[in-house]
XYZ file of C-alpha atoms in Angstrom:
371
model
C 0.000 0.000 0.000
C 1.283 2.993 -0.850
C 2.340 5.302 1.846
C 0.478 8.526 1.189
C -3.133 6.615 0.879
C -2.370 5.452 4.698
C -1.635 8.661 5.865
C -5.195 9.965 7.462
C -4.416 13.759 6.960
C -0.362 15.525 7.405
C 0.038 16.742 10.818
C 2.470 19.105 9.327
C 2.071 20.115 5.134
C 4.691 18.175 3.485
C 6.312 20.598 1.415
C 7.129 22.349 4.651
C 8.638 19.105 5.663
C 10.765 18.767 2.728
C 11.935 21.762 3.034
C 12.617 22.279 6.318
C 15.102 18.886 6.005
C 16.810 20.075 3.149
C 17.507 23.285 4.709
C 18.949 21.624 7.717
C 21.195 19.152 5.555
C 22.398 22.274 4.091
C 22.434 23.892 7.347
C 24.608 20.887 8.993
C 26.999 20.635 6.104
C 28.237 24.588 5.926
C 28.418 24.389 10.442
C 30.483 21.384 9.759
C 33.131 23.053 8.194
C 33.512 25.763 10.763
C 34.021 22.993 13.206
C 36.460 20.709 10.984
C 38.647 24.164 10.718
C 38.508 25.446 14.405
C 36.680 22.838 16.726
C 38.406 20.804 18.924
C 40.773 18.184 17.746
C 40.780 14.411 18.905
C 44.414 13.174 18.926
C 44.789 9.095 18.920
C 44.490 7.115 21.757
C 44.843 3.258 22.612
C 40.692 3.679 22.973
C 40.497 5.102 19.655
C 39.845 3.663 16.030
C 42.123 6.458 14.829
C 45.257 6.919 13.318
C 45.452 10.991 13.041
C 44.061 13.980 14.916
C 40.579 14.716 13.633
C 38.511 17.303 14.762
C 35.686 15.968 16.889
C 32.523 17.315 18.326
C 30.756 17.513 15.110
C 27.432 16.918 17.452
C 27.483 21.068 17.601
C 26.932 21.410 13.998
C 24.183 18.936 14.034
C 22.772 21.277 17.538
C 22.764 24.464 15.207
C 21.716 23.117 12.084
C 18.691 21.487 14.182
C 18.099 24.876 15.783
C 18.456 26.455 12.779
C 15.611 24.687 10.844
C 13.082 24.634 13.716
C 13.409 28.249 14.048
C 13.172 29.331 10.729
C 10.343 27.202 9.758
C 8.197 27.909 13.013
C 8.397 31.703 12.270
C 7.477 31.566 8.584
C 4.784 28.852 8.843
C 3.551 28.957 12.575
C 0.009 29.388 10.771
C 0.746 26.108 9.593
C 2.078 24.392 12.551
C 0.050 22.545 15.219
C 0.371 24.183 18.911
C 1.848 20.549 20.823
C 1.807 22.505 23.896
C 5.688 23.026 24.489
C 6.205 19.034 24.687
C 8.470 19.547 21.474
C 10.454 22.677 23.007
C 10.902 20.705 26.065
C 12.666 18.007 24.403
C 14.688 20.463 22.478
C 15.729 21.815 25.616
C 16.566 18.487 27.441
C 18.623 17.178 24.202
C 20.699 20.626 24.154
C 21.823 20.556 27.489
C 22.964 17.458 27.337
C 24.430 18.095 24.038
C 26.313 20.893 25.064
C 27.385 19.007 28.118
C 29.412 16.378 25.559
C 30.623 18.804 23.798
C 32.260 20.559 27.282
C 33.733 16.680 27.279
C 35.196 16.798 23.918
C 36.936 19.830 24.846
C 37.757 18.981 28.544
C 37.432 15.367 29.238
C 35.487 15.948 32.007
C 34.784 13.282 34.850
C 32.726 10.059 33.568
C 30.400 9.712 37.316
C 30.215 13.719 36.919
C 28.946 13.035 33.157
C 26.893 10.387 34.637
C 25.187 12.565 37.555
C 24.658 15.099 35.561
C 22.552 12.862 32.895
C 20.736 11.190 35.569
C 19.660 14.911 36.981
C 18.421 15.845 33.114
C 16.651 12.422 32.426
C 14.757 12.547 36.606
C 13.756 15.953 35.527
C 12.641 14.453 32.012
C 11.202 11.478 33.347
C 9.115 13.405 35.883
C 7.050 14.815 32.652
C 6.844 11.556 30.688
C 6.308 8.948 33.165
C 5.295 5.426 31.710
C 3.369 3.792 34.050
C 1.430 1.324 32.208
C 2.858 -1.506 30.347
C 1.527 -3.632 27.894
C 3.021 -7.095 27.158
C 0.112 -8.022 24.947
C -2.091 -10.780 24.956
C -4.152 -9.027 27.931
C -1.059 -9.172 30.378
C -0.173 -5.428 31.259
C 0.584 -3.685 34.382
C 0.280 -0.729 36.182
C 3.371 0.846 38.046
C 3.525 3.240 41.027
C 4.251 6.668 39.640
C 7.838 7.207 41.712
C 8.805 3.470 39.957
C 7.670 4.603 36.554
C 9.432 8.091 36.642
C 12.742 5.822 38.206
C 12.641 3.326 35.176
C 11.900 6.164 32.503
C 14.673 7.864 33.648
C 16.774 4.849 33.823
C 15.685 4.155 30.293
C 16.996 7.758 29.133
C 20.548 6.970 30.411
C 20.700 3.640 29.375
C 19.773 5.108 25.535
C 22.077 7.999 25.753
C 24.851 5.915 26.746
C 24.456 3.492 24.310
C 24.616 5.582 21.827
C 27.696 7.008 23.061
C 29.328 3.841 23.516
C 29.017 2.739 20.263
C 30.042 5.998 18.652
C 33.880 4.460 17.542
C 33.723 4.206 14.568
C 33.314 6.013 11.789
C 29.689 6.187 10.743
C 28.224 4.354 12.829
C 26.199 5.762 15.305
C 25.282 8.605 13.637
C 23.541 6.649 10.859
C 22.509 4.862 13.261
C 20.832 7.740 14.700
C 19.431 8.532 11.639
C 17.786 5.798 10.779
C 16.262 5.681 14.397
C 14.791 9.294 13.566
C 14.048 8.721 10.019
C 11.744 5.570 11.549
C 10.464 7.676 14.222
C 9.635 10.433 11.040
C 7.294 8.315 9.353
C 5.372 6.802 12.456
C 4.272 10.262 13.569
C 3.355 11.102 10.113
C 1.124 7.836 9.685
C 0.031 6.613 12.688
C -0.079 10.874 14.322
C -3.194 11.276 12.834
C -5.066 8.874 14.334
C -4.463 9.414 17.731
C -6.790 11.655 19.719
C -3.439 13.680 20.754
C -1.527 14.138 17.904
C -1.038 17.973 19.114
C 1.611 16.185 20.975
C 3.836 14.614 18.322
C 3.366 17.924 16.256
C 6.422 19.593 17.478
C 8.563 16.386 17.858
C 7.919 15.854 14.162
C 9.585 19.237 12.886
C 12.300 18.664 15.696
C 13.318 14.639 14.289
C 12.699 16.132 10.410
C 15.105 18.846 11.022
C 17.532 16.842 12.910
C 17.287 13.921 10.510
C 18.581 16.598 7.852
C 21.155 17.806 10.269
C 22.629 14.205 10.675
C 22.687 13.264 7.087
C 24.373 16.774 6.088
C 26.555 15.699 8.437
C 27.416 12.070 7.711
C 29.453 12.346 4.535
C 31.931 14.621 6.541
C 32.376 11.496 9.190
C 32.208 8.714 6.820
C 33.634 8.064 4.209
C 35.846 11.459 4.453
C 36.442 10.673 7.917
C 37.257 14.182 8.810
C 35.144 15.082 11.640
C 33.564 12.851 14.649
C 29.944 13.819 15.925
C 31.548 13.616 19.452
C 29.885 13.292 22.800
C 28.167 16.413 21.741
C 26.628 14.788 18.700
C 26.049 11.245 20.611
C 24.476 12.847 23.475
C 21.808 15.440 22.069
C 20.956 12.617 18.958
C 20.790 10.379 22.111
C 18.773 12.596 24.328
C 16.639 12.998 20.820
C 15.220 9.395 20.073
C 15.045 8.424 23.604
C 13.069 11.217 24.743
C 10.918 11.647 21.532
C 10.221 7.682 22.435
C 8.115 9.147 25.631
C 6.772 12.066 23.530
C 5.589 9.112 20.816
C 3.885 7.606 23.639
C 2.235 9.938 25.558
C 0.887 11.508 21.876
C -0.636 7.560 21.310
C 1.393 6.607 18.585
C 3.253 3.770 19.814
C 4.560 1.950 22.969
C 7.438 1.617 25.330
C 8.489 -0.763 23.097
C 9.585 1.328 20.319
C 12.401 2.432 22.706
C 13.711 -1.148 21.693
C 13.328 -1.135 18.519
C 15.271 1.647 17.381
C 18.604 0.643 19.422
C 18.413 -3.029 19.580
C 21.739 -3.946 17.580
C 23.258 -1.260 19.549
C 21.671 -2.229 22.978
C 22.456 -5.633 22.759
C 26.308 -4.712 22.147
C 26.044 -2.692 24.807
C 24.450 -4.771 27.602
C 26.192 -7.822 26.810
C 29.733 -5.778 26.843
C 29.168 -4.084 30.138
C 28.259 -8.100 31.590
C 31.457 -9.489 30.260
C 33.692 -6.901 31.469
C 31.622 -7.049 34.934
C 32.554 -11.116 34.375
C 35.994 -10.442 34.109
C 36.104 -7.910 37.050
C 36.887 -4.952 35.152
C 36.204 -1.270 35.861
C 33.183 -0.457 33.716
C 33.682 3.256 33.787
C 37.213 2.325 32.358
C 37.454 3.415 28.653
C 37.889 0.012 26.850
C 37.726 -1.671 23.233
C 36.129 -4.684 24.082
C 32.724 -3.620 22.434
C 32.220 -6.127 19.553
C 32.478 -3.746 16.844
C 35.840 -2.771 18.146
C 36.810 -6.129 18.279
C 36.052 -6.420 14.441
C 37.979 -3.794 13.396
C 40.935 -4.809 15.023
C 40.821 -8.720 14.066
C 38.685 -9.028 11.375
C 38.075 -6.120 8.563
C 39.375 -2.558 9.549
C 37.133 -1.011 7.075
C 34.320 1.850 9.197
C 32.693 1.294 6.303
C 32.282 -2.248 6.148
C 30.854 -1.904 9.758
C 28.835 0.488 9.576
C 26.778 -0.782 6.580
C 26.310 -3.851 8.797
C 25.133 -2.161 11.984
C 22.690 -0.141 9.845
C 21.342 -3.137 7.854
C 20.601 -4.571 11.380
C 19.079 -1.012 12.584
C 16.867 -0.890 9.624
C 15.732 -4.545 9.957
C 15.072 -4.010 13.738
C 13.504 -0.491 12.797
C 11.125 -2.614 9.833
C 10.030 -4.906 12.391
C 8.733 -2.650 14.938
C 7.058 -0.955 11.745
C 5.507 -4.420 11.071
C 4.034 -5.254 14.457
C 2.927 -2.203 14.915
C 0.805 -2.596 11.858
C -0.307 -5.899 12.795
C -1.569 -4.468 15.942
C -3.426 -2.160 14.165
C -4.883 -4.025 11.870
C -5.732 -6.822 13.390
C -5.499 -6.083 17.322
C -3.213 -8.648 17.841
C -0.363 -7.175 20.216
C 2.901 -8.687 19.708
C 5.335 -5.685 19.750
C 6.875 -7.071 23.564
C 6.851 -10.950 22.096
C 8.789 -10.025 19.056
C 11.161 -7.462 20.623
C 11.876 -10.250 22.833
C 12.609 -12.668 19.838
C 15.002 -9.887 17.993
C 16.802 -9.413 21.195
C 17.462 -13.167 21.641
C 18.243 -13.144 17.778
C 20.532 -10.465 18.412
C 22.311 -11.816 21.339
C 23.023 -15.064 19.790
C 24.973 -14.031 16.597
C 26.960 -11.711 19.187
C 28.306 -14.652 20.957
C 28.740 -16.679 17.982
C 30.938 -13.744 16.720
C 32.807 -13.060 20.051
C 33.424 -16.902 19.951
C 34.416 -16.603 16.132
C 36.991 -13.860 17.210
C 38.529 -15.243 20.110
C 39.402 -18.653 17.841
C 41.098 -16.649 15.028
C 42.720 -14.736 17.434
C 44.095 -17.429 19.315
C 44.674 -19.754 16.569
C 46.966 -16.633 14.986
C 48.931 -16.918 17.946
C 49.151 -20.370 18.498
């Protein structure tokens, strides 16, 4: 079915759309160069998948591009534009502080539990606005949570997606299309399933915010991978970050999906994650320790070295996670059968299987190289 019969009516006109991520690509591509000529530099490190200084905190020109495209197109077309209330100007608000907190840490490498305290203050605050309290497994089991648990696990959630996102943000391109492709999903489910919630003044902001900051990323990309001469930085992870997980509780509360989205958008890079931070935990290592033991970094280093190899893997598997969710949420609608938590669960398992297999794969080579 074509995707323009199933949307009910545009939240937003879609020229304006258009236009306002086009302008932000454009936007995001001309800050970049300021910042590739006098940003901060990132000079290699055993950490690092680096060879040669490269400017870094490339997240700012995303952050201004954003700004940029909002602004313009909510003064010329406010007419236009839904009122959502200020849920889509808080978000901004939350995403820029944090993103200007990573890019203090690309300049100063400031303390990781300071980092840390400081993101659990922003996502408590965050949290206490979007609560989720009810969960729905499907299949009539759901529960109800007590409002101080729900804002403790929302805000829990936030940190956990912002730092996964950072995590993963070594090398070259991936994260940030990974990002992208998170928003670019989250794009089209406000535009078709917006409409027919009975609150889709709430998603009416978020969608100009993830259209312009869609175009931000990808006028961005090219300048990370393949040129490789700029990263996103913490400043990029954490606003992009701070982005999709807290547009994931704006989603919710407008009615156009469930918690559950939250896991669709970052499974590949979730399961990395959480099955990283249990090894080294295993092995008794410090987990606030900078480390390359994340699978990815693995790869590079005994397998293929190319960031672009990689990162056309990691988004294949973010778009197939991404087209899933997309699929049971269509089911549900269509037929009322709920299986969004049931085959979340499946993709994680899926997930976490070829992980091992690969760790395993890796640590045979490896030792059969040095045999």
């Amino acid at each position: 079915m074509p995707l323009a019969s199933m949307i009910k009516f545009w939240i937003i006109p879609p020229l304006i759309l258009i236009a306002a991520f086009v302008i932000s690509a454009l936007a995001s591509a001309a800050f970049t160069q300021l910042v590739i000529r006098g940003g901060p530099v990132d000079r290699p490190r055993a950490r690092g998948s680096h060879s040669t200084p490269t400017a870094t905190s490339g997240g700012m020109a995303i952050m201004a591009a954003t700004a940029l495209g909002i602004a313009i197109f909510s003064l010329l077309f406010h007419t236009q534009l839904p009122r959502d209330g200020g849920h889509g100007f808080a978000l901004l608000i939350y995403a820029a502080l944090l993103g200007l907190s990573g890019a203090l840490d690309d300049m100063l490498a400031l303390n990781a539990r300071f980092k840390l305290l400081f993101q659990v203050a922003l996502a408590l605050g965050f949290a206490s606005a979007y609560p989720i309290i009810n969960i729905d497994f499907g299949f009539g089991a759901a529960i109800s949570l007590w409002p101080w648990l729900g804002v403790l696990g929302t805000a829990f959630w936030l940190v956990l997606g912002l730092n996964t996102i950072n995590f993963m943000d070594g090398s070259n391109g991936l994260a940030i299309g990974s990002q992208s492709i998170a928003l670019g999903l989250m794009v089209i489910m406000i535009i078709v399933l917006g409409p027919l919630s009975e609150r889709t003044y709430y998603a009416a902001g978020l969608l100009l915010i993830c259209v312009c900051a869609l175009g931000a990323h990808l006028g961005f990309l090219p300048f990370n991978l393949p040129m490789g001469k700029v990263f996103q930085g913490d400043a990029g992870s954490l606003f992009g970050g701070a982005l999709i997980t807290g547009g994931v509780l704006l989603m919710i509360h407008a009615g156009v999906t469930s918690l559950w989205l939250g896991g669709y958008v970052l499974a590949p890079l979730l399961v990395d994650v959480l099955l990283t931070l249990a090894l080294r935990a295993k092995s008794g290592a410090k987990l606030f320790e900078a480390h390359k033991d994340h699978l990815y970094q693995q790869w590079l280093i005994h397998k293929d070295p190319s960031h672009l190899n990689m990162a056309l893997r990691v988004w294949g598997l973010s778009a197939f996670s991404g087209a899933v969710g997309l699929t049971m949420r269509y089911i549900h609608i269509e037929t009322g059968l709920n299986l969004r938590f049931v085959a979340l669960v499946a993709l994680f398992w899926l997930f976490a299987v070829g992980w091992l297999w690969l760790r395993y794969k890796i640590s045979a080579d490896s030792a059969a190289k040095t045999a």
